[in-house]
């Protein structure tokens, strides 16, 4: 039995030591993703992709609660004994607090987004101390990568059967920065309870009263460029789609539907299939759809961000006025009709950020290019005509 969690060994499993995907993908799937398959290059290896929603949405969940429903059923059926998740801290609605949930109430209390970098893996020590043998971990790609590597390389989790549910995640911030970001996006930042960059090209900010405030992407204040706000480690991320999870649950590959709030479910492994089957009765499923072509939108957005990210560019950025709200609304409505949607929207989001992060690493940490950047990222960069 260990008293102190082995911090040094845990840190050795950080993606900055192991690199993104590559060998870890081979460990999990027996192969790396195909460089001939654009779906795999962007979204990772999967057995099945579908969209759908929980028929009776779980109150307090980010969308309809697919993840919470999976965790609850996994616990109730005895598939796992505990769930490593996040509760809300006392200081702030979005403060994440790592929790090893061991009751249905504690699992339900973990629902909902805490859109900041979070300490999910702290609960591994608790699980180890409590002798948990079957554990479900819910986390972003950086958590799941460290978890997979740590389990493989160090003896602490050898006896534990682990299931991993992943959220897609990009451009994360600290709690302090989040408050500044919400101040830029909303007229009432302190009452925001959920916010998301949605497939209708608006940021939706849901307030405590239930009111939804919308800010078209095109009206985002010019001071918001990403590089000045996003945690630097998140600018070096090459796994938006959380490809080492057993199942990834997001929204971006689902067609926009405000009534049903369809989510995007990417089943990757046998364990992921087992988890998805647990909620078969609760889930209304819809086949994936796709329309439009994201190529031009990716090139335009990536080029703009590369220009903003370039060393020295920050001081040159003009604090010009963003597009007026009325014009932004027209633009968002137009692009929603003719622009990429469904799977093609997800491709737009993933590929554009992959190119951004490729250039960020190239500009600021060129010595990490070889070890950190997976090979498919170079192919994506080239595919859109950028220079790798
Ligand atoms: C920072 C962030 C960025 C995201 N970006 C995208 C995106 O660009 N595209 C997309 O499709 N989806 C994204 N998501 C995922 C999406 O917002 C929903 O979390 C997902 O669709 C699951 O919805 P749900 O209703 O099933 O979640 P719920 O049933 O409410 O469960 C959500 C689970 O996620 C956990 N969680 C919340 N915050 C974090 C965090 N910071 N780190 C680790 N775990 C957390 C919760 O504790 C809970 O267990 C993002 C989520 C976060 C937190």
XYZ file of C-alpha atoms and ligand atoms in Angstrom:
441
model
C 0.000 0.000 0.000
C 1.314 3.432 -0.877
C 0.622 6.546 1.203
C 1.885 9.198 -1.168
C 0.673 9.057 -4.755
C 3.766 8.716 -7.008
C 3.706 12.178 -8.540
C 6.905 11.761 -10.496
C 5.747 8.529 -12.152
C 2.378 10.092 -12.937
C 4.100 13.020 -14.592
C 6.136 10.635 -16.716
C 2.849 9.627 -18.342
C 2.015 13.210 -19.350
C 1.625 13.670 -23.130
C 4.566 16.054 -23.090
C 6.714 13.025 -22.242
C 4.893 10.343 -24.234
C 3.683 12.317 -27.267
C 0.126 12.283 -28.608
C -1.348 9.008 -29.906
C 1.216 7.052 -31.983
C 2.422 4.176 -29.803
C -0.546 4.551 -27.438
C -2.926 4.079 -30.332
C -1.096 0.880 -31.274
C -1.357 -0.348 -27.666
C -5.122 0.139 -27.626
C -6.169 -0.756 -31.178
C -3.249 -2.804 -32.465
C -2.537 -0.139 -35.099
C -2.229 3.589 -35.666
C -5.002 5.395 -37.500
C -4.957 5.083 -41.262
C -3.388 7.910 -43.208
C -5.664 7.074 -46.143
C -8.869 7.589 -44.223
C -9.844 11.214 -43.545
C -12.490 10.301 -40.993
C -9.912 8.384 -38.970
C -7.322 11.103 -39.308
C -9.700 13.661 -37.827
C -11.823 11.631 -35.406
C -9.689 8.605 -34.542
C -10.314 4.878 -34.773
C -13.869 3.763 -34.035
C -16.185 0.780 -34.279
C -19.341 2.837 -34.624
C -20.379 6.480 -34.763
C -23.913 7.633 -34.131
C -25.878 10.585 -32.894
C -28.705 10.655 -30.418
C -30.032 11.874 -27.120
C -31.240 10.614 -23.786
C -35.038 10.421 -24.077
C -35.532 11.957 -20.608
C -32.621 14.428 -20.391
C -30.800 14.399 -17.075
C -31.193 17.682 -15.241
C -27.978 19.619 -14.886
C -26.205 17.676 -17.620
C -24.189 19.422 -20.300
C -26.467 18.287 -23.119
C -28.892 15.430 -22.495
C -26.654 13.505 -20.121
C -25.378 10.596 -22.216
C -22.211 10.479 -20.122
C -24.009 10.661 -16.799
C -26.470 7.982 -17.940
C -23.581 5.692 -18.909
C -21.839 6.271 -15.564
C -25.033 5.694 -13.603
C -25.878 2.446 -15.409
C -22.289 1.195 -15.188
C -22.461 1.706 -11.433
C -25.984 0.323 -10.947
C -25.240 -2.830 -12.923
C -22.001 -3.441 -11.005
C -19.844 -3.083 -14.113
C -17.820 -0.574 -12.083
C -17.570 0.116 -8.372
C -16.731 3.819 -8.644
C -16.600 6.727 -11.088
C -13.788 9.297 -11.272
C -15.621 12.505 -12.135
C -15.897 16.175 -11.161
C -18.177 17.983 -8.777
C -18.533 21.751 -8.565
C -16.396 23.515 -5.967
C -17.752 26.026 -3.482
C -15.851 29.056 -4.774
C -17.384 29.218 -8.228
C -20.011 27.422 -10.304
C -17.323 26.302 -12.761
C -14.682 25.314 -10.206
C -13.876 21.613 -10.822
C -13.406 19.338 -7.834
C -12.118 15.791 -8.419
C -14.433 13.203 -6.890
C -14.475 9.435 -6.670
C -18.227 8.896 -6.893
C -19.452 5.796 -5.076
C -23.213 6.353 -5.120
C -25.830 7.246 -7.730
C -26.279 10.656 -6.044
C -22.572 11.400 -6.333
C -22.575 10.328 -9.986
C -25.546 12.572 -10.796
C -23.861 15.471 -8.984
C -20.952 15.095 -11.425
C -23.059 15.997 -14.453
C -22.523 19.212 -16.393
C -19.492 20.986 -17.847
C -16.765 22.662 -15.851
C -15.178 24.365 -18.873
C -11.740 24.760 -17.343
C -8.621 22.616 -16.967
C -9.447 20.087 -14.301
C -7.765 17.631 -11.919
C -9.813 14.490 -12.760
C -6.938 12.061 -12.205
C -6.496 13.049 -8.561
C -9.174 10.458 -7.819
C -6.952 7.618 -8.995
C -5.112 7.744 -5.690
C -8.411 7.597 -3.813
C -9.550 4.636 -5.934
C -6.272 2.869 -5.241
C -6.514 3.539 -1.478
C -10.087 2.270 -1.384
C -9.108 -0.924 -3.235
C -11.425 -0.242 -6.190
C -11.055 -2.987 -8.792
C -13.403 -1.697 -11.503
C -13.333 1.999 -12.254
C -14.942 4.349 -14.792
C -12.963 7.501 -15.537
C -14.551 10.488 -17.310
C -12.046 12.901 -18.774
C -10.598 14.990 -21.572
C -7.955 13.558 -23.936
C -5.042 14.728 -21.791
C -6.497 12.789 -18.840
C -7.184 9.660 -20.872
C -3.692 9.648 -22.433
C -1.993 9.899 -19.042
C -4.354 7.304 -17.615
C -3.652 4.750 -20.359
C 0.096 5.194 -20.153
C 0.179 5.191 -16.359
C -1.839 1.984 -16.186
C 0.436 0.288 -18.662
C 3.764 1.345 -17.218
C 3.385 1.471 -13.446
C 2.123 -1.177 -11.009
C -0.411 0.997 -9.160
C -3.394 0.392 -11.430
C -2.446 -3.065 -12.711
C -5.224 -4.761 -10.750
C -7.837 -2.220 -11.788
C -10.176 -2.793 -14.730
C -10.633 0.686 -16.206
C -13.339 2.068 -18.486
C -12.727 5.509 -20.019
C -15.451 7.863 -21.255
C -14.039 10.861 -23.093
C -15.290 14.350 -23.848
C -14.003 16.135 -26.945
C -12.118 19.146 -25.648
C -10.325 22.103 -27.181
C -8.938 25.520 -26.197
C -9.409 25.073 -22.481
C -8.692 27.855 -19.979
C -8.065 28.325 -16.272
C -10.912 29.296 -13.963
C -9.510 32.803 -13.631
C -9.292 33.252 -17.413
C -12.758 31.801 -17.878
C -14.171 34.701 -15.917
C -12.417 37.143 -18.276
C -13.653 35.178 -21.309
C -17.256 35.206 -20.100
C -16.866 38.939 -19.501
C -15.997 39.313 -23.201
C -18.855 37.108 -24.390
C -21.731 38.022 -22.105
C -23.524 41.058 -20.742
C -24.058 39.120 -17.502
C -21.003 36.857 -17.030
C -21.718 35.970 -13.401
C -25.040 34.292 -14.208
C -23.694 32.041 -16.996
C -24.181 28.366 -16.092
C -23.249 26.681 -19.372
C -21.640 27.890 -22.549
C -20.715 26.183 -25.772
C -19.461 27.011 -29.265
C -22.418 25.559 -31.143
C -22.913 24.088 -34.604
C -25.149 27.039 -35.588
C -22.066 29.305 -35.557
C -23.119 31.031 -32.353
C -21.774 30.787 -28.826
C -24.729 29.844 -26.639
C -24.518 31.130 -23.076
C -27.154 29.631 -20.819
C -27.934 31.723 -17.747
C -29.172 30.670 -14.295
C -32.680 31.837 -15.283
C -32.696 29.458 -18.273
C -32.309 32.337 -20.762
C -29.977 31.619 -23.679
C -27.825 34.486 -24.896
C -26.291 33.982 -28.354
C -23.140 35.568 -29.689
C -22.366 34.849 -33.370
C -18.790 33.618 -33.897
C -18.269 36.632 -36.157
C -18.976 39.053 -33.301
C -16.377 37.667 -30.910
C -14.336 40.636 -29.631
C -11.084 41.034 -31.551
C -9.070 40.737 -28.323
C -10.106 37.065 -28.125
C -7.541 35.263 -30.229
C -6.968 32.068 -28.331
C -3.246 32.323 -27.916
C -3.609 35.053 -25.309
C -6.168 33.125 -23.250
C -5.994 29.392 -23.884
C -3.729 27.383 -21.575
C -0.445 26.903 -23.514
C -0.602 23.107 -23.048
C -4.011 23.102 -24.794
C -2.444 24.917 -27.763
C -0.213 21.822 -28.083
C -3.130 19.360 -28.158
C -3.541 16.907 -31.026
C -6.460 14.891 -29.779
C -9.570 17.071 -29.791
C -11.713 13.961 -30.368
C -10.304 12.044 -27.376
C -9.269 9.046 -29.431
C -7.993 6.808 -26.645
C -11.299 6.791 -24.761
C -13.459 3.669 -24.960
C -16.269 5.946 -26.052
C -16.213 9.674 -26.817
C -19.379 11.685 -26.216
C -19.636 15.206 -27.619
C -22.033 17.138 -29.791
C -20.050 18.506 -32.711
C -20.685 15.631 -35.170
C -24.454 15.805 -34.629
C -26.718 17.971 -36.761
C -27.868 21.060 -34.850
C -31.213 20.443 -33.168
C -32.178 22.754 -30.308
C -35.195 20.661 -29.312
C -33.558 17.247 -29.105
C -29.999 18.441 -28.386
C -28.572 15.471 -30.269
C -25.132 14.360 -29.174
C -22.342 12.621 -31.053
C -21.223 9.246 -29.784
C -18.029 7.620 -31.042
C -17.682 4.027 -29.881
C -14.042 3.001 -30.142
C -13.439 -0.270 -28.290
C -15.286 -3.371 -27.072
C -15.525 -1.724 -23.677
C -17.020 1.351 -25.326
C -19.609 -0.883 -26.971
C -20.404 -2.418 -23.603
C -20.929 1.072 -22.141
C -23.089 2.221 -25.039
C -25.232 -0.930 -24.763
C -25.897 -0.148 -21.106
C -28.008 2.854 -22.124
C -29.647 1.311 -25.206
C -33.156 1.732 -23.728
C -32.595 5.331 -22.660
C -31.029 6.456 -25.913
C -32.939 7.705 -28.953
C -30.496 7.159 -31.795
C -30.243 8.865 -35.168
C -27.801 8.058 -37.951
C -24.944 10.462 -38.481
C -25.570 13.052 -41.199
C -23.221 15.302 -43.095
C -23.541 18.165 -45.551
C -21.489 20.946 -47.083
C -17.756 20.993 -47.497
C -15.538 22.426 -44.798
C -12.381 22.877 -46.846
C -12.661 26.611 -47.550
C -13.858 27.383 -44.019
C -10.925 25.457 -42.504
C -8.402 27.241 -44.718
C -9.872 30.672 -43.974
C -10.125 30.171 -40.218
C -6.746 28.418 -39.901
C -4.963 31.120 -41.881
C -6.433 33.835 -39.663
C -5.395 32.018 -36.497
C -1.920 31.221 -37.808
C -1.439 34.933 -38.504
C -2.573 35.786 -34.979
C -0.427 33.069 -33.436
C 2.827 33.941 -35.175
C 5.490 35.261 -32.759
C 5.181 39.034 -32.531
C 1.686 39.091 -34.023
C 0.068 39.809 -30.670
C 1.577 43.275 -30.470
C 0.363 44.032 -33.994
C -3.225 42.980 -33.407
C -5.558 45.854 -33.962
C -8.210 46.343 -31.315
C -10.737 46.952 -34.089
C -14.485 46.625 -33.606
C -16.044 43.203 -34.121
C -18.849 42.764 -36.633
C -22.124 44.332 -35.364
C -24.522 41.844 -33.790
C -27.194 42.183 -36.481
C -24.691 41.474 -39.260
C -23.172 38.560 -37.293
C -26.628 37.046 -36.880
C -27.333 37.217 -40.604
C -23.929 35.722 -41.351
C -24.409 32.862 -38.847
C -27.882 32.101 -40.240
C -26.544 32.066 -43.792
C -23.574 29.834 -43.032
C -25.770 27.505 -41.054
C -27.854 26.984 -44.199
C -25.044 26.516 -46.680
C -21.968 25.763 -44.557
C -20.667 22.483 -43.193
C -23.023 20.661 -40.866
C -23.232 17.299 -39.107
C -20.007 15.344 -39.493
C -18.575 18.020 -41.776
C -18.939 20.613 -38.980
C -16.946 18.315 -36.671
C -14.283 17.984 -39.359
C -14.141 21.780 -39.644
C -13.666 22.139 -35.882
C -11.108 19.336 -35.477
C -8.988 20.041 -38.567
C -8.877 23.800 -38.024
C -7.643 23.373 -34.443
C -5.185 20.676 -35.481
C -3.602 23.108 -37.956
C -3.612 25.905 -35.356
C -1.875 23.724 -32.779
C 0.583 22.368 -35.335
C 1.760 25.907 -36.060
C 1.737 26.875 -32.400
C 4.155 24.052 -31.582
C 6.213 24.833 -34.682
C 6.482 28.538 -33.752
C 7.049 28.236 -30.016
C 8.357 24.730 -29.257
C 10.023 23.489 -32.467
C 12.156 21.105 -30.410
C 8.933 19.221 -29.481
C 7.671 18.746 -33.055
C 9.163 15.313 -33.497
C 8.075 13.841 -30.171
C 4.735 15.550 -29.632
C 3.023 15.819 -33.010
C 1.379 12.664 -34.394
C 2.045 11.840 -38.044
C -1.543 12.334 -39.221
C -1.377 16.011 -38.150
C 1.219 16.672 -40.859
C -1.061 15.025 -43.425
C -3.983 17.209 -42.359
C -1.815 20.335 -42.558
C -0.705 19.376 -46.082
C -4.191 18.352 -47.148
C -5.395 21.951 -46.696
C -2.436 23.331 -48.595
C -0.442 24.592 -45.610
C 3.264 23.995 -45.371
C 4.155 21.331 -42.790
C -13.749 22.320 -21.748
C -14.702 21.517 -22.596
C -14.688 21.713 -23.977
C -15.542 20.955 -24.779
N -15.496 21.156 -26.136
C -16.280 20.392 -26.923
C -16.246 20.573 -28.327
O -15.559 21.448 -28.821
N -16.997 19.735 -29.098
C -17.812 18.766 -28.552
O -18.467 18.048 -29.290
N -17.875 18.606 -27.225
C -17.155 19.393 -26.393
N -17.223 19.240 -25.044
C -18.101 18.166 -24.500
C -19.565 18.609 -24.358
O -19.653 19.933 -23.911
C -20.310 17.716 -23.345
O -19.563 17.596 -22.159
C -20.500 16.326 -23.913
O -21.247 16.408 -25.085
C -21.229 15.440 -22.916
O -22.542 15.894 -22.716
P -23.471 15.114 -21.690
O -24.780 15.815 -21.587
O -23.470 13.669 -22.028
O -22.611 15.387 -20.357
P -22.921 15.065 -18.844
O -23.778 13.871 -18.702
O -23.330 16.331 -18.184
O -21.453 14.661 -18.334
C -20.356 15.502 -18.522
C -19.170 14.866 -17.842
O -17.985 15.571 -18.197
C -17.256 15.852 -17.012
N -16.518 17.092 -17.169
C -17.022 18.342 -17.153
N -16.056 19.235 -17.320
C -14.916 18.545 -17.465
C -13.561 18.915 -17.646
N -13.179 20.195 -17.709
N -12.619 17.942 -17.731
C -12.977 16.637 -17.642
N -14.254 16.223 -17.453
C -15.211 17.164 -17.368
C -18.341 16.005 -15.946
O -17.804 15.907 -14.645
C -19.287 14.886 -16.327
O -18.870 13.672 -15.795
C -16.428 20.000 -24.193
C -16.452 19.862 -22.815
C -15.605 20.611 -22.009
C -15.654 20.421 -20.494
